[in-house]
Coordinates of C-alpha atoms in Angstrom, one line a residue:
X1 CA 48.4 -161.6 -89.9
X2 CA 45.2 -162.8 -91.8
X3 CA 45.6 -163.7 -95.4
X4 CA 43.3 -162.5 -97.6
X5 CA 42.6 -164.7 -101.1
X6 CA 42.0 -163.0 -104.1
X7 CA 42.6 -165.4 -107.0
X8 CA 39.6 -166.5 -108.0
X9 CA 39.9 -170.2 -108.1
X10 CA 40.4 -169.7 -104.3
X11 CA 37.9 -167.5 -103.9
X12 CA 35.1 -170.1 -106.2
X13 CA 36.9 -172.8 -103.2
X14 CA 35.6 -170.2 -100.5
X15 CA 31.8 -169.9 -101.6
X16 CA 31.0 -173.1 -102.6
X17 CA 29.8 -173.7 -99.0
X18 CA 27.7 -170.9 -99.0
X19 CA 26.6 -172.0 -102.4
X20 CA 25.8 -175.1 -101.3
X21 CA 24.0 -173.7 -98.4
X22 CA 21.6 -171.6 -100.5
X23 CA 21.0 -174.3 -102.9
X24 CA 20.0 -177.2 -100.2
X25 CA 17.7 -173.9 -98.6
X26 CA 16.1 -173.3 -102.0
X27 CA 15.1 -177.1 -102.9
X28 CA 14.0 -176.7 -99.3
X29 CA 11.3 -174.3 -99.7
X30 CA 10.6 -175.2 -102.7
X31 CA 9.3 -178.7 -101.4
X32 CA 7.7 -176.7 -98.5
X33 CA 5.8 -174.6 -101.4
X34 CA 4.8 -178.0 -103.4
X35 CA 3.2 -179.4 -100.6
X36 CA 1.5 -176.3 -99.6
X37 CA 0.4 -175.8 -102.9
X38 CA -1.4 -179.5 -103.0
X39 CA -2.5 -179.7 -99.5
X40 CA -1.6 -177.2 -97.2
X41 CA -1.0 -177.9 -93.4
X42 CA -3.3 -180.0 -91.5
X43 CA -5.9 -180.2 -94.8
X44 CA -6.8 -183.6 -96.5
X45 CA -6.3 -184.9 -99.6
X46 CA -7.9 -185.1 -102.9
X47 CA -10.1 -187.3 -103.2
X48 CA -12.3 -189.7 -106.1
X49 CA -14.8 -191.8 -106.2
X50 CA -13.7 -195.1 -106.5
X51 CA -17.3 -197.4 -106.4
X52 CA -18.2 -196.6 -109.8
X53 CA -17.5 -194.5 -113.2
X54 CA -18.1 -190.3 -113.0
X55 CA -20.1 -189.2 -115.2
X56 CA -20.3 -185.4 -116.1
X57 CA -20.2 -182.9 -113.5
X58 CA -23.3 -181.1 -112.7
X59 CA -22.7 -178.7 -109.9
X60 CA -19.8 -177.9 -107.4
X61 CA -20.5 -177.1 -103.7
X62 CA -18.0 -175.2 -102.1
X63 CA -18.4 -175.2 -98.3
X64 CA -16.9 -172.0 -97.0
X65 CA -16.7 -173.6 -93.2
X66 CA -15.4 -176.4 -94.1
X67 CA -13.1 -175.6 -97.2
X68 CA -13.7 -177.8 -99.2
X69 CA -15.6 -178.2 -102.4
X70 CA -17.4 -181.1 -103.5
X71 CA -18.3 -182.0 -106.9
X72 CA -21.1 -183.9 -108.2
X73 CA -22.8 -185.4 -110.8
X74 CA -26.4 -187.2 -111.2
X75 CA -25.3 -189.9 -108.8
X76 CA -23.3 -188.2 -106.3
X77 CA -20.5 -186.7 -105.4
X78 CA -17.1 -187.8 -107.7
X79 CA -14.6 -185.4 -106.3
X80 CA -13.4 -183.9 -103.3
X81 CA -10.1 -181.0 -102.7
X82 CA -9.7 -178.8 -100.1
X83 CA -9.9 -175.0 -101.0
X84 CA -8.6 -171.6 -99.2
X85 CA -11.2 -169.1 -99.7
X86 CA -11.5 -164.9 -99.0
X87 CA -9.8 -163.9 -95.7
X88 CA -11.8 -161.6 -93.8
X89 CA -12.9 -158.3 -95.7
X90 CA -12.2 -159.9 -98.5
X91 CA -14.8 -163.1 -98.3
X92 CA -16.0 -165.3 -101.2
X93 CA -19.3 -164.4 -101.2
X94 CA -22.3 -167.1 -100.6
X95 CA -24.5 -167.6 -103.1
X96 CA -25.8 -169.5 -106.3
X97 CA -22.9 -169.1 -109.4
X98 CA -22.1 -170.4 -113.0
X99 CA -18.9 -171.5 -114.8
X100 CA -19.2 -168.4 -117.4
X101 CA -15.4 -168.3 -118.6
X102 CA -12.5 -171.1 -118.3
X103 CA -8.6 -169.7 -119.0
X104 CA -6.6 -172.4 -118.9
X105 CA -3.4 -169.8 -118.2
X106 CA -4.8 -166.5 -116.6
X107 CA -3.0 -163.5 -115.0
X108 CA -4.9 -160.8 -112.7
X109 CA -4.7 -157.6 -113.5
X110 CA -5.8 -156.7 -109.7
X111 CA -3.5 -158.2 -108.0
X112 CA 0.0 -157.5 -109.1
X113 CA -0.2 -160.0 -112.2
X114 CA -0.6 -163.1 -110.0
X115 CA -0.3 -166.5 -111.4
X116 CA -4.1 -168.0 -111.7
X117 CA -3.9 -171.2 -113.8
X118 CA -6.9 -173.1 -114.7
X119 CA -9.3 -170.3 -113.9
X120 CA -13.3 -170.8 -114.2
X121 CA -15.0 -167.3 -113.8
X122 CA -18.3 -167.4 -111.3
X123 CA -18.7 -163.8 -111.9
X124 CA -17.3 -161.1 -114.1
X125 CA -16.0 -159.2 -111.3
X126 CA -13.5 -161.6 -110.7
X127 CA -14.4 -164.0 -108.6
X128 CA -13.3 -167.6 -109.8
X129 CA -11.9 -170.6 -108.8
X130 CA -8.2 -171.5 -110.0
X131 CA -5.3 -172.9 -109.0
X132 CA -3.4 -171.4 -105.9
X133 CA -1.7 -172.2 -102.7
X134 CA -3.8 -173.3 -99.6
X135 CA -2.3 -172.7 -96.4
X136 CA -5.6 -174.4 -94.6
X137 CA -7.2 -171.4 -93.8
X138 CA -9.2 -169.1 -95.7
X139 CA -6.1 -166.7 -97.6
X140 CA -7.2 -165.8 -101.2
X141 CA -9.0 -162.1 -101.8
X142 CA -12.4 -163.3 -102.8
X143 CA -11.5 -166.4 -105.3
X144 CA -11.8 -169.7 -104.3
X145 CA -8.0 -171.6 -104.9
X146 CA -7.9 -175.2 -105.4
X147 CA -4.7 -177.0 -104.9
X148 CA -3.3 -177.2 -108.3
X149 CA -3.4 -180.9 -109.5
X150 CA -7.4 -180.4 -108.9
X151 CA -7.7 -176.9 -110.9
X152 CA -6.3 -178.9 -113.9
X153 CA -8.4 -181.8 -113.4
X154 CA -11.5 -179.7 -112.7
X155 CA -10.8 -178.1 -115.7
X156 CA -10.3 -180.2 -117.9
X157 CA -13.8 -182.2 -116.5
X158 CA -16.3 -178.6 -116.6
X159 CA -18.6 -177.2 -119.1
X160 CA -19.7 -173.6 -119.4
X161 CA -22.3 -173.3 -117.5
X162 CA -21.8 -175.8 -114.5
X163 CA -23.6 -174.4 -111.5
X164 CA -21.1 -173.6 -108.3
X165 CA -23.0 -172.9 -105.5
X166 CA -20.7 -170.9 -102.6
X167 CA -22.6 -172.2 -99.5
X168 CA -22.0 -171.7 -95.7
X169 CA -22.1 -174.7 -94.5
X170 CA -21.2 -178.0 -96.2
X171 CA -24.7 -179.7 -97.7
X172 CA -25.3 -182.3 -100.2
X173 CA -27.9 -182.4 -102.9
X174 CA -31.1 -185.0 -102.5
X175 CA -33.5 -186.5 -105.1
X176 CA -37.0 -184.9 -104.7
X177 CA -39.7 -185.0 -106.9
X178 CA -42.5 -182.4 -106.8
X179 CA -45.5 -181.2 -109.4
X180 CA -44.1 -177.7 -109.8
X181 CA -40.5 -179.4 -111.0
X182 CA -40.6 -179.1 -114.7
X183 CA -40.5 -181.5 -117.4
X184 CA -39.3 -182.3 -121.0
X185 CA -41.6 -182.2 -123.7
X186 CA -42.7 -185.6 -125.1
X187 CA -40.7 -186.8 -127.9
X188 CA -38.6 -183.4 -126.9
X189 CA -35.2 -185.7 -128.2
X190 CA -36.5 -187.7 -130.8
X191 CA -37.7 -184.3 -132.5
X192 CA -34.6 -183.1 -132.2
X193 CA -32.9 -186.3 -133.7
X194 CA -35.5 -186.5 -136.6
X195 CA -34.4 -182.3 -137.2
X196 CA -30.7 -183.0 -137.3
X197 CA -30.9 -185.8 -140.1
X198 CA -33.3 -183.3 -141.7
X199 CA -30.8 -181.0 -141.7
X200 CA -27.6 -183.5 -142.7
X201 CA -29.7 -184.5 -145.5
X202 CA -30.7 -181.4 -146.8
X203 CA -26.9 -180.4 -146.8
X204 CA -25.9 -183.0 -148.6
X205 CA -28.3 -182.4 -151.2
X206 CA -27.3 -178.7 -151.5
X207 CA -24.0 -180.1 -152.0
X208 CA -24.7 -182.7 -154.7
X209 CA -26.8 -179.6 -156.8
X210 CA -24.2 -177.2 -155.9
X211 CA -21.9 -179.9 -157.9
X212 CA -24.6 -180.4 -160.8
X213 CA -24.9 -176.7 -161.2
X214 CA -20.7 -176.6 -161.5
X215 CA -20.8 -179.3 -164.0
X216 CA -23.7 -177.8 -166.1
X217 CA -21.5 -174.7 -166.0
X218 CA -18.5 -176.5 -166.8
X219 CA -20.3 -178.6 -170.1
X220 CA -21.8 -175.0 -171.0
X221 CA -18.2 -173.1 -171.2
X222 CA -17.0 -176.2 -173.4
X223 CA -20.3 -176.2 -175.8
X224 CA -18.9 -172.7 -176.5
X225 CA -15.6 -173.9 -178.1
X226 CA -18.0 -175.9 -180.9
X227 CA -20.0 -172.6 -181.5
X228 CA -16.7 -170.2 -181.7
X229 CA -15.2 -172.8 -184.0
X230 CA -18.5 -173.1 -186.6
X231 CA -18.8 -169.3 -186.8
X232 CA -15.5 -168.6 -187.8
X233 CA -15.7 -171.5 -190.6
X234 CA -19.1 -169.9 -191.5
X235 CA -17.6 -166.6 -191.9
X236 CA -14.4 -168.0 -194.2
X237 CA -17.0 -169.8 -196.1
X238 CA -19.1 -166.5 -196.6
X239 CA -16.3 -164.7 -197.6
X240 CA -15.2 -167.1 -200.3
X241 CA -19.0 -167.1 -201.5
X242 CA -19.1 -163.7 -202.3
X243 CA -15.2 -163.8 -203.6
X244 CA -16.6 -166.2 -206.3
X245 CA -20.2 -164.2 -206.9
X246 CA -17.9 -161.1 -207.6
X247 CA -15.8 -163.1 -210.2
X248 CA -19.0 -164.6 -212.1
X249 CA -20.0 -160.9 -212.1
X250 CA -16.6 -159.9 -213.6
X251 CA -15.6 -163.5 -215.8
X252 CA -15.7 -162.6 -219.7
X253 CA -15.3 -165.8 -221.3
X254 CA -17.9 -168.8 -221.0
X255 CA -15.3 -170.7 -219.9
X256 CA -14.3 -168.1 -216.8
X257 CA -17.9 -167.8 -216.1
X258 CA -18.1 -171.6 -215.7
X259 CA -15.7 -172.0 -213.5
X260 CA -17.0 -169.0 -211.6
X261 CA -20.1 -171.0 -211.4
X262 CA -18.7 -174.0 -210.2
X263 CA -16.3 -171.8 -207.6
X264 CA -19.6 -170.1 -206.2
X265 CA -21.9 -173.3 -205.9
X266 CA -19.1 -174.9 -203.8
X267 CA -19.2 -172.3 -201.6
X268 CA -22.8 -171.8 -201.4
X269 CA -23.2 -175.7 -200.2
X270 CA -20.1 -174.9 -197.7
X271 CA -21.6 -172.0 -196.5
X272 CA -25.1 -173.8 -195.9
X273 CA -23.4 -177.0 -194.6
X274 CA -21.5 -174.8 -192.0
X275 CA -24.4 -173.0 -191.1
X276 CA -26.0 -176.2 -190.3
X277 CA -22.6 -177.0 -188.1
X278 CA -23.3 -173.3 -186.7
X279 CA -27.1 -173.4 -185.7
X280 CA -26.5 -177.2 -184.3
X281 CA -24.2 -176.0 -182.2
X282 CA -25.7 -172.8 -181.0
X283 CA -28.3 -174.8 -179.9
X284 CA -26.2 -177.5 -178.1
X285 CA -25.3 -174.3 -176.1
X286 CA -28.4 -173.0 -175.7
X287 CA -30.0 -176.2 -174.0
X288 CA -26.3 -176.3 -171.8
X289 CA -27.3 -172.7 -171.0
X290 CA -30.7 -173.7 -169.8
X291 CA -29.2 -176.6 -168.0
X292 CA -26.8 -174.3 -166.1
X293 CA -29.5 -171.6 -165.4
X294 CA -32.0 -174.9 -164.0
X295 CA -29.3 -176.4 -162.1
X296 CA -28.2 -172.6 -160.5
X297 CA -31.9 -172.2 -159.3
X298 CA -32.1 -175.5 -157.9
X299 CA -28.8 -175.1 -156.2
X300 CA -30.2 -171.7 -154.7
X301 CA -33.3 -173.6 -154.0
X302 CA -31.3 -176.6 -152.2
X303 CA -29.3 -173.7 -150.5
X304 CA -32.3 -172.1 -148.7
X305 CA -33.6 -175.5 -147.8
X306 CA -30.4 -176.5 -146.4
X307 CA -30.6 -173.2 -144.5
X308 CA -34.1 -173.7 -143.4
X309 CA -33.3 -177.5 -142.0
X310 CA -30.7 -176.2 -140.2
X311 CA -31.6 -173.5 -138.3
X312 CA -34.7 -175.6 -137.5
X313 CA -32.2 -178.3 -136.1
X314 CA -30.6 -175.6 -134.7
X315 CA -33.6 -174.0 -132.7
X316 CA -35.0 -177.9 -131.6
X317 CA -31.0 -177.9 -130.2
X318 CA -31.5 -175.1 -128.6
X319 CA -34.5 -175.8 -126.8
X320 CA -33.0 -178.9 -125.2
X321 CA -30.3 -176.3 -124.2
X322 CA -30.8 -176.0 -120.0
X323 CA -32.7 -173.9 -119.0
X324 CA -31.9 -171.8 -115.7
X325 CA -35.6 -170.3 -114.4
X326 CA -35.4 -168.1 -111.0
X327 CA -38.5 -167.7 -108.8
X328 CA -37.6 -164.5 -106.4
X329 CA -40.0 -163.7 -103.0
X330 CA -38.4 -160.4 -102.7
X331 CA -39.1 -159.3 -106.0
X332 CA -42.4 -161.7 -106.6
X333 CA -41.5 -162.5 -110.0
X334 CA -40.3 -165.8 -112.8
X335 CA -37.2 -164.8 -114.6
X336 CA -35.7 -167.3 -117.1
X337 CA -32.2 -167.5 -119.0
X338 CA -30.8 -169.9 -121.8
X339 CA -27.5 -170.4 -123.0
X340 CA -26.4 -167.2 -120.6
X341 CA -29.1 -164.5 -122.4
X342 CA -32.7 -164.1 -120.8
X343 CA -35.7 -165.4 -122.3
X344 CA -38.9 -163.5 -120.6
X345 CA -39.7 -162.9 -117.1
X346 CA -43.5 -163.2 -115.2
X347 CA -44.7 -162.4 -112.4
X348 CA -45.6 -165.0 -109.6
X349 CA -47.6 -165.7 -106.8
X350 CA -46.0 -166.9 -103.5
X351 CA -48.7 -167.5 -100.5
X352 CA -47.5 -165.7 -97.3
X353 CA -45.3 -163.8 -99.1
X354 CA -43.7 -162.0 -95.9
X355 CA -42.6 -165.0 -94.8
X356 CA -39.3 -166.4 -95.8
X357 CA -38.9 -168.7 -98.4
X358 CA -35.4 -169.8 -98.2
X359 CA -32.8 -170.3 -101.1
X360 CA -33.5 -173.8 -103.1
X361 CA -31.8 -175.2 -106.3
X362 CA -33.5 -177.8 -108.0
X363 CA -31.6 -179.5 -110.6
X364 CA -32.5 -181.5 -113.4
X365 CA -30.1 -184.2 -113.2
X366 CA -30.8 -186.8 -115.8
X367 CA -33.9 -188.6 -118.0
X368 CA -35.3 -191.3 -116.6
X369 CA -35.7 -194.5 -118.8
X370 CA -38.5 -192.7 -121.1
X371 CA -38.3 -189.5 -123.3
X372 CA -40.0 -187.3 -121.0
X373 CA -39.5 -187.1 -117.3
X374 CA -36.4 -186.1 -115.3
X375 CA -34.9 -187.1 -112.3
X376 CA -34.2 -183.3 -110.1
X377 CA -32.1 -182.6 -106.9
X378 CA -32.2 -180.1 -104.9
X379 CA -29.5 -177.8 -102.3
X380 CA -30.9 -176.2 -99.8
X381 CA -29.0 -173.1 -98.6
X382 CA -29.4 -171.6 -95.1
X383 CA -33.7 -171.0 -94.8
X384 CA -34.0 -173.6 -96.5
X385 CA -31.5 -176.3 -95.7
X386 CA -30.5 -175.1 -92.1
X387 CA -30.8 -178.8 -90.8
X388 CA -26.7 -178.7 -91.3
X389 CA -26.4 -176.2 -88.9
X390 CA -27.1 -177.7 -85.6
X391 CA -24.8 -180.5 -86.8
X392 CA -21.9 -178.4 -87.5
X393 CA -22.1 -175.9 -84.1
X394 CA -22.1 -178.6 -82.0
X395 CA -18.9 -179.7 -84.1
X396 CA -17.4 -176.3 -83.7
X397 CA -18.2 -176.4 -79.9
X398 CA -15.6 -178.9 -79.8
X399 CA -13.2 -176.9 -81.2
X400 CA -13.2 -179.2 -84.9
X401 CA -13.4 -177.1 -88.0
X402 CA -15.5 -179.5 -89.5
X403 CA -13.3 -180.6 -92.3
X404 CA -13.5 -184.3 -91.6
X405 CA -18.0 -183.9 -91.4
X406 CA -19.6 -185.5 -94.4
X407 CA -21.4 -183.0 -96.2
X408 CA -24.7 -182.4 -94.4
X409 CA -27.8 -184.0 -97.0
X410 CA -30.7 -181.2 -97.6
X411 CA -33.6 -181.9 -96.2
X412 CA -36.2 -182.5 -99.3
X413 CA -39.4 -181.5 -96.8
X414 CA -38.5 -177.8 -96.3
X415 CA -37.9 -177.6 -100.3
X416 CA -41.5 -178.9 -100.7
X417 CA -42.9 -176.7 -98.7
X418 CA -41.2 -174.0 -100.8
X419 CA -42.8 -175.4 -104.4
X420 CA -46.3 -175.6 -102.5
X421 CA -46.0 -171.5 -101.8
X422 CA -45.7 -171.0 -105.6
X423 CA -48.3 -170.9 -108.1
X424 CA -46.6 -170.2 -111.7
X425 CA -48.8 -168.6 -114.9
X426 CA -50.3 -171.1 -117.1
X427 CA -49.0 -169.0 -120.1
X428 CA -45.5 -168.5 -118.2
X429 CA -45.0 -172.6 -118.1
X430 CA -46.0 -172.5 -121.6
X431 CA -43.2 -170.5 -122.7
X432 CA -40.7 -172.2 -120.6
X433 CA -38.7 -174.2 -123.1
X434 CA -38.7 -178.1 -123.0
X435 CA -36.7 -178.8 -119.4
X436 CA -33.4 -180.7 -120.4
X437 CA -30.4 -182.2 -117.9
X438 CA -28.5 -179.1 -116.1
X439 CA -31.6 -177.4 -116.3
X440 CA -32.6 -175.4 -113.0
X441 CA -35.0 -173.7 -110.9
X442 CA -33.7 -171.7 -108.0
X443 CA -35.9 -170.4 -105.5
X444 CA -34.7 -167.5 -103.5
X445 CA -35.9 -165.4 -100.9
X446 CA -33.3 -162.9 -102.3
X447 CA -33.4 -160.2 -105.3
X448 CA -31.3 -161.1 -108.5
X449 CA -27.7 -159.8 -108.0
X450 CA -26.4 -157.0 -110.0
X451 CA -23.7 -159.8 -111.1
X452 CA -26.4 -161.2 -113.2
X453 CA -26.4 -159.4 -116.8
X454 CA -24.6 -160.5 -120.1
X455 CA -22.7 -163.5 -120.5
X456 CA -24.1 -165.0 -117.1
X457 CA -26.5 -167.8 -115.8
X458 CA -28.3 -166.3 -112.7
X459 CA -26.1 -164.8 -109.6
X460 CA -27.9 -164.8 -106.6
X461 CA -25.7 -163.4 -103.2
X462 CA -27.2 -164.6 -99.7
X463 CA -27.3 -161.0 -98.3
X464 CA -27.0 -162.2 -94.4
X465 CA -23.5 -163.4 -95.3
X466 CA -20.0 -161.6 -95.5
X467 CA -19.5 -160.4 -99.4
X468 CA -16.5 -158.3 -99.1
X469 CA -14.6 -160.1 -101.7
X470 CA -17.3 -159.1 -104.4
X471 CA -18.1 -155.6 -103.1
X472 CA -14.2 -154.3 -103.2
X473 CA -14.5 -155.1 -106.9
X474 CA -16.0 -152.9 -110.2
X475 CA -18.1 -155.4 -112.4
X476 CA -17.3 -155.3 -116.1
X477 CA -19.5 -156.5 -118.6
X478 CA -18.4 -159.8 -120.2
X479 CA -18.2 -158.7 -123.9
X480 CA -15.5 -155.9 -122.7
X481 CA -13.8 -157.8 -119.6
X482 CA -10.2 -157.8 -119.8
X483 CA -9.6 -159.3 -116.6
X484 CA -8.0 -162.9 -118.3
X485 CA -5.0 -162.6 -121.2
X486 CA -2.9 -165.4 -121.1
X487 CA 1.0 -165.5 -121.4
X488 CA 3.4 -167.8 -122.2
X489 CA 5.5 -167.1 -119.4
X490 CA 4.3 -166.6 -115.7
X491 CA 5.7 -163.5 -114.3
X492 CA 5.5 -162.4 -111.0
X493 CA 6.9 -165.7 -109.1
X494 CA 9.5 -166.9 -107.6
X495 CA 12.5 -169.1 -107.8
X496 CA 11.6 -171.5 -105.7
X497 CA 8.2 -171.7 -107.4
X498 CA 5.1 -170.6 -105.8
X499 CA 3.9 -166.7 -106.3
X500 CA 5.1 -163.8 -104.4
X501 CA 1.6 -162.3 -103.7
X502 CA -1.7 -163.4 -102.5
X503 CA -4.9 -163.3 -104.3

C-alpha cells in the first residue's frame, strides 16, 4: 500500500526539495543573465583609458564588424564596450548620426514594452543605443545595446548632440589640417566673454532700479498719509471758521460780537496755518510722485537694456554653438544646421563630379593655444577610408571576427583629396557662423537621409550597406514622438532579471 500525505506540514517537508531545486536553478540563470548582460560569450571587456584624464566625449564609432564601439575625445579614444547590433533584416544602419534625445529609463512601444535603460536616440525612428543584453553576435532589431554598466556610464558622460557614426568596419579618427577646414572668428570667445558681463551687468542694474522704483513707490504711498491727515484738519478748521462767521453775523450784544470776533480770527489763522500744513504736503507728494514716475521709466528703461544685453549675449553664445555643415556630391549642394535647426543651404562646386567622393567627417576637436584656430579630425567611411578593409578581410580569412584588431586609423590623404574637389561660395563661408569645438563638416557622396528634419543634426545612410533596421520603421517627427515615456517600474521582464523579448 502507498501512503499518501495530506497534512500540510508533511506535505511543506515534501516540496522543499523541489523548492530548493528551483531556487538554486533561478540564482542560476540569473548569474548566467548578469554575465550575458555585461559581456556576453566570448566578447571582451569594458575598457578605459588609463594613461591620462578623459576629457569630454566628442564622437562614438560603432564598428558593426567588429561590435564594438569606441569613444573618443580630442586626444583619443577613452572608452571601449562591446555592442550587439541588428540581426539580419533588421541591421543598424551605417551611416553618420547625433545624440538627439537621452531617457535615462525608456520603454519601446514597438517591441512588446521592452526594457531600454539609458537610451540616446540616433534617429527619431527609433534607432538608439541603450542598455541591453549582448549575446556576442549581432541580436537587437536595429538598436545598438551596450552592456549595461557602459549605457549608464555613457550616459551619464554624453551631450546632445555627440556625433555617433555607425561604420562598417572599425576606423579611428586622425588629425589633418586642410585650407577648406573652417575656422573661429578672431576674438570669436573673448566677444562672447565681454557680451556675457554686458549682460550680467545690465541685469543687475535692472534690478537695483527695479528696487529704486519700489522704494519711490513705497515713500510715495506713505507721503499720502501726511496729505490725508492735513485735509481733514483743514476741513474741521473750515467748518469751525464759518461756525464762528455765522455767529458774528447773528451775536446781538458787543460783548457776543467780541467774542464772535475772537472765535472767528482763531479759526481763520487755523485754517491758514493748516492750509500751509496742506499745500506742504501735497507737494511732498507731488515730488514722491515724480520720483516714482522717473524711477518707473528708468526701471523700464533698465528692463529693455537688460533685454537687449542679453539676447546679444545670447546670440554671440549661440554662434560659438557647433556648427554641423554637409557638403553632398549627389545632390551638389552646402547645407548647414545649428543647435538641431538649419541655417541656409548653397550650392557647391565639386570637380569631377561623377566620380566618387567618399564619406568624410571632419571634426573640430579643440582650440589650439590662440583664440582662433582649431585642431580638426577626420573618419573616413568606406570611399574614403577603405584602407581598413584589406586589413580586416585578410583577418576574416582566418576565420577571426576581428574583435581583438585595433581600430583601423583613416587615412588623412584620401580626405584631402576630398577638400581639394570642393570649392565653397565666398558669400556661403561668410554666413557660416564662427567654427567652435564639436563643430563638423561631413562630406558625403550620398543625399541627406529623410531621417534628417526637426530635432536632428544631419543623418546620412551609406546606401551600399544593409538598412533594414531603419527601413521596417515609420519616422515620427521629434516634437510629436512618443516612442520614450518612462516608468517607475520595468514591466515586461523576468524573474530572474533580464527581458523576455529581443529588441
Amino acid at each position: 500500500m502507498t501512503s499518501r500525505c495530506v497534512i500540510p506540514e508533511c506535505k511543506q517537508k515534501r516540496l522543499l526539495p523541489a523548492y530548493l531545486a528551483v531556487s538554486a536553478l533561478a540564482v542560476l540563470i540569473a548569474a548566467a543573465d548578469g554575465a550575458a548582460a555585461r559581456s556576453g560569450p566570448g566578447e571582451r571587456p569594458i575598457e578605459s583609458i588609463q594613461s591620462r584624464s578623459a576629457g569630454e566625449p566628442t564622437m562614438a564609432i560603432v564598428s558593426l564588424r567588429s561590435q564594438r564601439i569606441t569613444v573618443y575625445d580630442s586626444r583619443g579614444w577613452i572608452l571601449r564596450a562591446p555592442v550587439s547590433s541588428g540581426t539580419k533584416g533588421r541591421e543598424t544602419p551605417a551611416g553618420i548620426f547625433s545624440v538627439i534625445q537621452k531617457v535615462e529609463e525608456h520603454y519601446s512601444n514597438l517591441y512588446d514594452d521592452a526594457f531600454m535603460p539609458h537610451m540616446q536616440r540616433i534617429t527619431w525612428s527609433g534607432i538608439a543605443l541603450h542598455g541591453g543584453v549582448l549575446p556576442g553576435r549581432p541580436a537587437s532589431h536595429g538598436c545598438i545595446r551596450l552592456p549595461f554598466d557602459f549605457a549608464e556610464r555613457l550616459f551619464g558622460a554624453t551631450a546632445m548632440g555627440m556625433r555617433v557614426i555607425v561604420a562598417p568596419g572599425d576606423v579611428a579618427p586622425v588629425e589633418i589640417a586642410h585650407p577648406l577646414l573652417f575656422q573661429a572668428k578672431p576674438g570669436a570667445a573673448a566677444l562672447a566673454a565681454a557680451r556675457t558681463a554686458e549682460a550680467q551687468e545690465a541685469a543687475k542694474n535692472a534690478v537695483k532700479v527695479r528696487l529704486a522704483a519700489v522704494t519711490a513707490s513705497r515713500e510715495a504711498t506713505r507721503a499720502t498719509a501726511p496729505v490725508r491727515t492735513a485735509e481733514n484738519l483743514k476741513l474741521k478748521a473750515e467748518a469751525q471758521l464759518a461756525a464762528a462767521e455765522t455767529a458774528l453775523g447773528s451775536a446781538v450784544s458787543a460783548e457776543t460780537k467780541e467774542q464772535a470776533e475772537g472765535a472767528k480770527v482763531q479759526a481763520a489763522a487755523r485754517l491758514a496755518e493748516l492750509q500751509a500744513q496742506w499745500d506742504a504736503a501735497k507737494a511732498d507728494l507731488q515730488l514722491k510722485l515724480d520720483a516714482v514716475t522717473s524711477a518707473r521709466e528708468a526701471a523700464a528703461a533698465a528692463e529693455t537694456e537688460r533685454a537687449a544685453a542679453a539676447e546679444a549675449a545670447r546670440q554671440v553664445a549661440r554662434e560659438l554653438l557647433p556648427v554641423s555643415v554637409l557638403i553632398s556630391r549627389k545632390t551638389q549642394r552646402l547645407y548647414v544646421r545649428q543647435a538641431f535647426e538649419p541655417v541656409f543651404e548653397s550650392p557647391v562646386t565639386i570637380a569631377d563630379p561623377d566620380r566618387p567622393i567618399g564619406t568624410h567627417v571632419f571634426t573640430a576637436i579643440e582650440r589650439t593655444t590662440d583664440d582662433a584656430n582649431l585642431r580638426w579630425s577626420v573618419v573616413s567611411l568606406r570611399g574614403g577610408g577603405a584602407p581598413g578593409d584589406t586589413a580586416e578581410s585578410k583577418d576574416r580569412a582566418r576565420g577571426s571576427s576581428g574583435r581583438d584588431i585595433e581600430p583601423v586609423p583613416t587615412d588623412p590623404g584620401s580626405a584631402k583629396a576630398a577638400l581639394d574637389r570642393i570649392a565653397i561660395p565666398q558669400d556661403a563661408l561668410n554666413r557660416i557662423a564662427g567654427i567652435a569645438p564639436r563643430s563638423s563638416l561631413i562630406v558625403t557622396d550620398e543625399a541627406l537621409s529623410s531621417e534628417t528634419g526637426k530635432g536632428t543634426e544631419f543623418v546620412v545612410l551609406l546606401s551600399g550597406e544593409p538598412q533594414g533596421g531603419i527601413k521596417r520603421r515609420r519616422r515620427s517627427p521629434g516634437s510629436d514622438f512618443r516612442y520614450a515615456y518612462p516608468r517607475s517600474q520595468p514591466f515586461g521582464r523576468s524573474p530572474f532579471g533580464s527581458s523576455f523579448f529581443t529588441w
